[in-house]
Amino acid sequence: VQAGRPWRGQQNPLRLQHVLIRFCKLRSTALPLKTTSGWSCSQSVSGRHTHTHSAKPPGLRQLCKPVTQVDFGAAEGCGGNPFKSLIHRLTKTKVQSVHMELNSGMQKMSILHQTRKESPCSACRGMCKTFEPHAWRKICKSCKCNQEDHSLHSDAEDDRKIGRLLADSKYSNLTARVKGGDGVRIYKRNRMIITNPIVTKKDPTFDTVTYEWAPPGLTQKLAIHYMEFIPKEMQPIAGTEGAYYRRRQLMRQLPVYDQDPFQCHALSEGEVKSMEELVRKYKSDSLGVGEVALPGQVGSAKDEASQAQFTNGKAAKGKPQDDPASTNGTVAEAQPKNEYHCELCKQAVSTESPVVYGERAGYDRLWHPACFLCTRCREPLVDLIYFWKSGKLLCGRHYCESEKSRCIACDELIFSEDYIESKGLTWHKKHFCCVECEQPLLGKSFELEQTKLLCTSCYKSIKKM
């Protein structure tokens, strides 16, 4: 509408989602949301004036755009089209109060779309066949299990999420810009396909093994050697429990609502700014991707690149003089030693065995592939994505929890000072509800069953079962 394109029922709904979300991210005090025939004028930077006029005035060529009158029907009906309903509400409310709700609606629609496909719960052993999304909890309404137990996300969605995480960081080289995606970047996930011939008396056949992820930049021999150090049940081989485990860990360790404020529920403008600042901070200071190499052989390519910047003892023009690969005062290339030890288990490491380095930690530290774990949850760091803080490796979830409290009900970070804390757990005030009957428990008696908040009546009913 803003660009002068009339509504078309046959328009791609995914494209419309993207357009609406981009539209809602505009930051201004007011926007001319009611469209009429003529020209719409808004100054999105300062918000000094907004009006609609029949002719395009001179001097406002960058601010005025043609718009088209669109009739979406009554607010109650809107033809049963959720996009029409959202747009109708958008025309009657300021963007500041609606943009989070719109994006939340898009997220719900995406989840509801996934519900139409059968996504059985692994924790329920097939008893729950379909994920029924809760309005704001990250659980299934039917079985009460977490959404990662239903494996909702596809490979494409995971690649977009990791691409967004690594974009605007020093690891953006691991992402690629989507053609026609308006600047969206996706993760260049490295897959590895191994084909082994099977020799028989009959015609030869081939056994193909596909790894859904493998460390980038390695020879196949070294990558296979790396995988041999990973427990069999965790190796991301397509169609196996290991691939399913990797996908669960992507959702668990790197939740999308820890990096994108528009995936959270009803954040205020101040809370959005606080979250954006947190994301900028960890991308700049803590986010890292592990590098696999043989002991003492990491960073040589980087060192050569930095050496090429200098000519006759002087730095090349337009190039920084600092070594781009240096971290915490250490040089990019690991110094050769006679003996290497794993940072976690302290055991000796063979010079013929692949190890994992973390640039943020410095190249004087290394880990066995199976020892590259989050210090808090002791789980392997998925796709070698880590956060370095106070000399410790952390997954994304536990890094964010070291910076902000997390609501145990909605699983989102708390950026408000107005929250409830009890027995080491925290809640948004509006989410301090019984997990069974959903009645608010602020000022009422309650029971805690592990991390589940229950009213007294629901607690008694559960105990009788």
XYZ file of C-alpha atoms in Angstrom:
465
model
C 0.000 0.000 0.000
C 2.747 2.435 1.009
C 4.551 1.781 -2.278
C 1.448 2.403 -4.337
C 0.741 -1.264 -5.044
C -2.939 -2.208 -4.641
C -3.943 -5.307 -2.680
C -4.139 -8.462 -4.771
C -5.638 -11.591 -3.284
C -3.323 -13.823 -5.279
C -0.190 -12.101 -3.934
C 2.369 -14.407 -2.306
C 1.505 -14.426 1.436
C 5.139 -14.981 2.463
C 6.165 -11.879 0.530
C 3.310 -9.982 2.179
C 4.579 -11.095 5.590
C 7.990 -9.662 4.754
C 6.517 -6.379 3.500
C 4.329 -5.950 6.599
C 7.143 -6.723 9.017
C 9.442 -4.266 7.232
C 6.646 -1.701 7.324
C 6.234 -2.109 11.087
C 9.928 -1.664 11.800
C 9.770 1.979 10.717
C 10.596 4.258 13.649
C 8.536 7.448 13.696
C 6.166 9.267 15.996
C 3.319 9.011 13.523
C 2.638 7.488 10.144
C -0.271 8.179 7.754
C -1.761 4.711 7.976
C -5.143 5.590 6.423
C -4.584 5.540 2.711
C -6.502 7.740 0.312
C -6.149 8.627 -3.326
C -3.357 11.106 -3.776
C -0.018 11.511 -2.045
C 0.921 10.459 1.468
C 3.581 12.496 3.238
C 5.485 11.437 6.361
C 8.840 12.457 7.751
C 9.956 9.224 9.421
C 13.126 10.638 10.990
C 11.841 13.593 12.995
C 8.090 13.081 12.676
C 7.508 16.796 12.240
C 4.531 16.500 9.957
C 2.250 13.887 8.472
C -0.575 14.664 6.119
C -2.257 13.547 2.918
C -2.768 15.828 -0.059
C -4.080 15.469 -3.571
C -0.991 16.716 -5.411
C 2.677 16.078 -4.842
C 4.128 19.339 -3.482
C 7.589 20.553 -4.473
C 10.486 20.089 -2.060
C 9.179 16.829 -0.588
C 10.204 14.435 -3.311
C 11.914 12.057 -0.879
C 9.059 12.075 1.629
C 5.891 11.837 -0.453
C 4.768 8.610 -2.047
C 1.646 7.702 -4.027
C -0.909 5.601 -2.179
C -4.047 3.765 -3.220
C -7.372 3.508 -1.394
C -7.905 -0.111 -0.284
C -11.149 -1.535 1.113
C -10.564 -4.583 3.290
C -14.098 -4.905 4.600
C -15.404 -4.702 8.129
C -13.069 -5.130 11.105
C -14.950 -8.149 12.371
C -14.985 -10.152 9.174
C -12.267 -9.120 6.753
C -13.208 -12.101 4.648
C -11.557 -14.495 7.097
C -8.134 -13.407 5.845
C -5.669 -12.885 8.752
C -3.525 -10.497 6.715
C -6.546 -8.330 5.947
C -7.485 -8.288 9.607
C -3.982 -7.243 10.636
C -3.857 -4.501 8.023
C -7.269 -3.242 9.090
C -6.114 -2.979 12.697
C -2.898 -1.361 11.499
C -4.857 1.462 9.877
C -6.469 2.381 13.194
C -3.496 2.138 15.580
C -0.089 3.762 15.789
C 2.789 1.644 14.596
C 4.552 1.874 17.974
C 1.757 -0.013 19.745
C 1.056 -2.528 16.994
C 4.366 -3.549 15.442
C 5.123 -6.145 18.134
C 1.575 -7.515 17.996
C 1.719 -7.759 14.210
C 4.969 -9.677 14.305
C 3.616 -11.887 17.076
C 0.639 -12.580 14.840
C 2.953 -13.515 11.991
C 4.828 -15.858 14.307
C 1.589 -17.512 15.433
C 0.478 -17.922 11.832
C 3.815 -19.549 11.001
C 3.446 -21.988 13.895
C -0.182 -22.684 13.045
C 0.876 -23.409 9.489
C 3.322 -25.955 10.843
C 0.557 -27.514 12.940
C -1.229 -28.608 9.806
C 1.720 -30.907 9.218
C 2.046 -33.724 11.693
C 4.890 -32.984 14.115
C 4.796 -35.741 16.741
C 6.360 -35.095 20.126
C 9.513 -37.093 20.851
C 9.064 -36.759 24.615
C 5.552 -38.240 24.475
C 6.724 -41.224 22.402
C 4.219 -40.571 19.646
C 1.153 -40.046 21.848
C 0.965 -36.345 20.876
C 0.815 -36.230 17.080
C 0.468 -32.481 16.459
C 1.930 -29.352 17.994
C -0.800 -27.038 19.312
C 0.832 -23.651 19.990
C 0.113 -21.807 23.206
C -0.625 -18.082 22.923
C 2.605 -17.058 24.660
C 4.231 -20.089 26.285
C 6.785 -21.981 24.187
C 4.980 -25.272 24.805
C 2.400 -27.510 23.183
C -1.075 -26.973 24.639
C -1.872 -30.628 24.204
C 1.095 -32.387 25.848
C 2.758 -29.432 27.680
C 6.127 -30.379 26.182
C 8.616 -27.842 24.828
C 8.414 -26.847 21.176
C 11.850 -28.318 20.410
C 10.445 -31.758 21.269
C 8.172 -31.374 18.214
C 11.056 -30.387 15.902
C 9.059 -27.596 14.282
C 11.792 -25.770 12.397
C 12.986 -26.739 8.944
C 16.579 -26.548 7.700
C 15.748 -23.340 5.829
C 14.371 -21.679 8.966
C 17.410 -22.736 10.983
C 19.755 -21.364 8.307
C 17.921 -18.026 8.333
C 18.141 -17.856 12.127
C 21.886 -18.591 12.226
C 22.442 -16.211 9.323
C 20.727 -13.441 11.284
C 22.836 -14.289 14.354
C 26.173 -14.172 12.497
C 25.299 -11.163 10.333
C 26.924 -7.881 11.406
C 29.568 -9.819 13.313
C 33.163 -10.813 12.540
C 31.772 -14.162 11.358
C 29.520 -12.735 8.662
C 31.735 -14.517 6.099
C 29.868 -17.681 7.119
C 26.653 -16.160 5.749
C 25.444 -15.356 2.244
C 23.036 -12.704 1.022
C 19.786 -14.051 -0.371
C 19.144 -12.925 -3.937
C 16.117 -10.651 -3.907
C 15.824 -11.002 -0.124
C 16.228 -7.289 0.666
C 19.508 -7.735 2.545
C 18.542 -10.944 4.378
C 21.503 -13.234 5.041
C 21.416 -16.993 5.563
C 23.914 -19.378 7.116
C 26.237 -21.068 4.620
C 25.896 -24.398 6.360
C 28.584 -26.842 5.322
C 27.205 -30.289 4.449
C 29.337 -33.337 3.796
C 28.335 -36.224 1.523
C 30.413 -39.388 1.591
C 29.918 -42.041 -1.076
C 31.400 -45.472 -0.448
C 31.251 -48.127 -3.201
C 29.944 -51.523 -2.165
C 31.759 -54.242 -4.057
C 29.602 -57.276 -4.830
C 29.483 -59.938 -7.513
C 26.619 -58.096 -9.135
C 26.583 -54.511 -10.374
C 28.409 -52.161 -7.983
C 26.269 -50.098 -5.615
C 27.057 -47.105 -3.455
C 26.444 -46.336 0.184
C 25.883 -42.596 0.628
C 26.138 -40.908 4.033
C 25.063 -37.261 4.346
C 26.129 -35.130 7.297
C 23.701 -32.234 7.732
C 26.555 -30.179 9.171
C 30.334 -30.482 9.125
C 33.117 -28.048 10.126
C 33.885 -25.748 7.185
C 37.254 -25.378 5.507
C 38.512 -28.925 6.134
C 39.554 -31.725 3.840
C 37.090 -34.589 3.800
C 39.625 -36.834 5.504
C 40.066 -34.430 8.421
C 36.303 -33.770 8.642
C 35.607 -37.516 8.850
C 38.320 -37.830 11.495
C 36.630 -35.021 13.465
C 33.254 -36.792 13.321
C 34.830 -39.963 14.725
C 35.451 -38.088 17.993
C 31.762 -37.131 18.306
C 29.497 -39.663 20.068
C 27.619 -41.736 17.501
C 24.186 -40.660 18.765
C 25.180 -36.994 18.251
C 26.662 -37.205 14.768
C 24.367 -35.131 12.468
C 23.828 -37.842 9.845
C 20.652 -37.196 7.856
C 17.706 -39.320 8.957
C 19.259 -40.385 12.270
C 18.786 -39.422 15.908
C 21.969 -37.355 15.663
C 20.438 -35.034 13.044
C 17.310 -34.679 15.168
C 19.471 -33.934 18.218
C 21.261 -31.143 16.322
C 17.976 -29.524 15.341
C 16.705 -29.641 18.936
C 19.934 -28.074 20.146
C 19.626 -25.243 17.606
C 16.249 -24.368 19.087
C 17.384 -24.859 22.669
C 20.807 -23.194 22.646
C 20.060 -20.434 20.125
C 16.396 -19.418 20.549
C 15.308 -16.909 17.933
C 13.666 -14.710 20.597
C 17.099 -14.136 22.155
C 18.333 -12.316 19.041
C 15.283 -10.734 17.406
C 13.020 -8.455 19.508
C 10.279 -8.795 16.903
C 9.967 -12.484 17.819
C 9.126 -11.582 21.428
C 5.694 -10.866 22.874
C 4.647 -7.252 23.432
C 7.965 -5.583 24.246
C 7.781 -1.877 24.921
C 9.875 0.518 22.860
C 12.389 0.833 25.695
C 12.636 -2.946 26.038
C 13.232 -3.307 22.297
C 16.138 -0.854 22.540
C 17.578 -2.746 25.535
C 17.441 -6.019 23.626
C 19.015 -4.512 20.519
C 21.840 -3.206 22.693
C 22.352 -6.668 24.213
C 22.521 -8.230 20.740
C 25.050 -5.634 19.565
C 27.125 -6.266 22.679
C 27.377 -10.028 22.361
C 28.018 -9.888 18.605
C 30.884 -7.494 19.231
C 32.410 -8.996 22.386
C 31.377 -12.625 22.923
C 29.987 -14.437 19.886
C 32.352 -16.898 18.231
C 32.509 -19.933 15.957
C 34.970 -22.706 16.751
C 37.704 -23.629 14.278
C 38.763 -27.240 13.706
C 42.388 -27.996 12.911
C 45.279 -30.172 13.929
C 47.099 -28.937 17.059
C 49.356 -25.984 16.303
C 48.098 -25.570 12.726
C 45.221 -23.128 13.172
C 45.299 -19.556 11.902
C 48.130 -19.935 9.361
C 45.983 -18.588 6.543
C 45.028 -15.580 8.642
C 48.646 -14.954 9.537
C 49.620 -14.972 5.862
C 46.823 -12.539 5.086
C 47.999 -10.152 7.769
C 51.612 -10.438 6.565
C 50.474 -9.385 3.074
C 49.227 -6.076 4.503
C 52.786 -4.884 5.105
C 55.143 -3.719 2.396
C 58.769 -2.742 3.169
C 57.948 -2.540 6.863
C 54.955 -0.191 6.323
C 51.267 -0.957 6.525
C 49.419 -0.967 3.217
C 47.129 1.976 2.570
C 43.535 1.559 3.663
C 44.327 -1.524 5.771
C 44.267 -1.632 9.570
C 47.617 -2.091 11.288
C 46.192 -4.334 14.001
C 46.287 -8.055 13.346
C 42.640 -8.897 12.564
C 43.026 -12.400 13.879
C 44.501 -11.479 17.254
C 42.270 -11.935 20.298
C 42.927 -11.098 23.945
C 46.544 -10.296 23.125
C 47.291 -13.640 21.446
C 48.550 -14.051 17.916
C 46.394 -15.699 15.284
C 48.563 -18.750 14.758
C 48.925 -21.249 17.584
C 52.521 -21.580 18.672
C 54.013 -25.046 17.987
C 54.502 -27.103 21.143
C 55.837 -30.508 22.008
C 52.673 -31.384 23.926
C 49.092 -30.156 23.887
C 46.364 -30.517 26.524
C 42.587 -30.149 26.298
C 41.305 -27.107 28.171
C 38.417 -29.086 29.707
C 39.636 -32.591 30.533
C 43.327 -31.621 30.767
C 44.253 -34.819 28.902
C 47.068 -34.859 26.370
C 46.102 -34.350 22.721
C 47.776 -36.179 19.864
C 49.226 -34.003 17.128
C 47.415 -36.230 14.600
C 43.968 -35.668 16.116
C 41.706 -32.723 15.198
C 40.926 -30.228 17.954
C 38.683 -27.164 18.301
C 40.028 -23.650 18.801
C 38.024 -20.592 19.879
C 39.355 -17.283 18.617
C 37.690 -15.386 21.478
C 39.463 -17.638 23.980
C 42.846 -17.215 22.323
C 44.761 -19.741 20.263
C 46.726 -20.946 23.270
C 43.632 -22.931 24.313
C 42.194 -25.971 22.550
C 39.540 -28.610 23.175
C 38.829 -32.193 22.152
C 35.826 -32.202 19.746
C 33.703 -33.935 22.414
C 34.891 -31.491 25.108
C 33.778 -28.301 23.356
C 30.806 -27.873 25.721
C 28.755 -25.155 27.364
C 30.053 -24.663 30.909
C 26.506 -24.356 32.301
C 24.480 -27.119 30.612
C 27.440 -29.376 29.690
C 25.949 -29.917 26.230
C 28.045 -29.841 23.014
C 27.962 -26.408 21.390
C 25.818 -26.828 18.299
C 27.640 -26.069 15.021
C 30.575 -24.910 17.221
C 28.773 -21.604 17.931
C 29.876 -20.353 21.343
C 29.841 -17.268 23.572
C 33.001 -16.431 25.531
C 32.562 -14.736 28.912
C 34.840 -14.550 31.947
C 37.074 -17.331 30.659
C 34.200 -19.754 30.050
C 32.463 -21.259 27.012
C 28.690 -20.743 27.023
C 25.867 -21.546 24.643
C 23.677 -18.668 23.484
C 20.901 -19.436 25.972
C 23.124 -19.439 29.029
C 25.131 -16.426 27.905
C 21.926 -14.398 27.678
C 20.824 -15.701 31.073
C 24.131 -14.478 32.512
C 23.187 -10.987 31.278
C 19.422 -10.919 31.889
C 16.857 -12.933 33.845
C 14.621 -15.297 31.889
C 10.884 -15.737 32.406
C 10.303 -19.385 33.284
C 6.805 -19.230 31.751
C 7.361 -17.666 28.308
C 11.099 -18.514 28.106
C 11.938 -14.973 26.987
C 14.464 -12.596 28.533
C 13.161 -10.002 30.986
C 14.136 -6.439 30.127
C 11.730 -4.798 32.576
C 12.504 -4.071 36.229
C 8.962 -5.125 37.110
C 9.098 -8.917 37.528
C 8.560 -11.636 40.148
C 11.250 -13.836 41.665
C 10.705 -16.934 43.783
C 13.067 -19.796 44.706
C 15.637 -18.661 42.168
C 13.094 -18.497 39.293
C 11.771 -15.367 37.583
C 8.539 -14.455 35.778
C 7.083 -11.501 33.965
C 4.288 -10.255 36.221
C 1.686 -10.886 33.527
C 2.959 -14.481 33.127
C 2.790 -15.415 36.818
C -0.058 -17.860 36.107
C -0.939 -21.479 36.796
C 0.437 -23.662 34.029
C -2.739 -25.790 34.041
C -5.733 -23.458 34.469
C -3.939 -20.183 33.525
C -5.430 -18.217 36.442
C -3.211 -15.325 37.636
C -1.472 -16.110 40.920
C -0.182 -12.667 41.853
C -0.971 -12.244 45.546
C -2.350 -15.800 45.837
C -0.963 -19.027 47.261
C 0.814 -21.294 44.775
C 2.938 -24.409 44.523
C 6.106 -25.061 42.511
C 6.437 -28.530 41.005
C 10.053 -28.357 39.788
C 9.735 -25.355 37.435
C 5.951 -25.604 36.940
C 3.880 -22.948 38.695
C 0.534 -24.345 39.924
C -2.412 -23.013 41.858
C -3.307 -24.994 44.995
C -6.358 -26.678 43.444
C -4.471 -27.857 40.322
C -1.583 -29.007 42.502
C -3.936 -31.143 44.629
C -5.593 -32.578 41.534
C -2.247 -33.601 40.048
C -1.133 -35.214 43.297
C -4.315 -37.326 43.400
C -3.658 -38.737 39.930
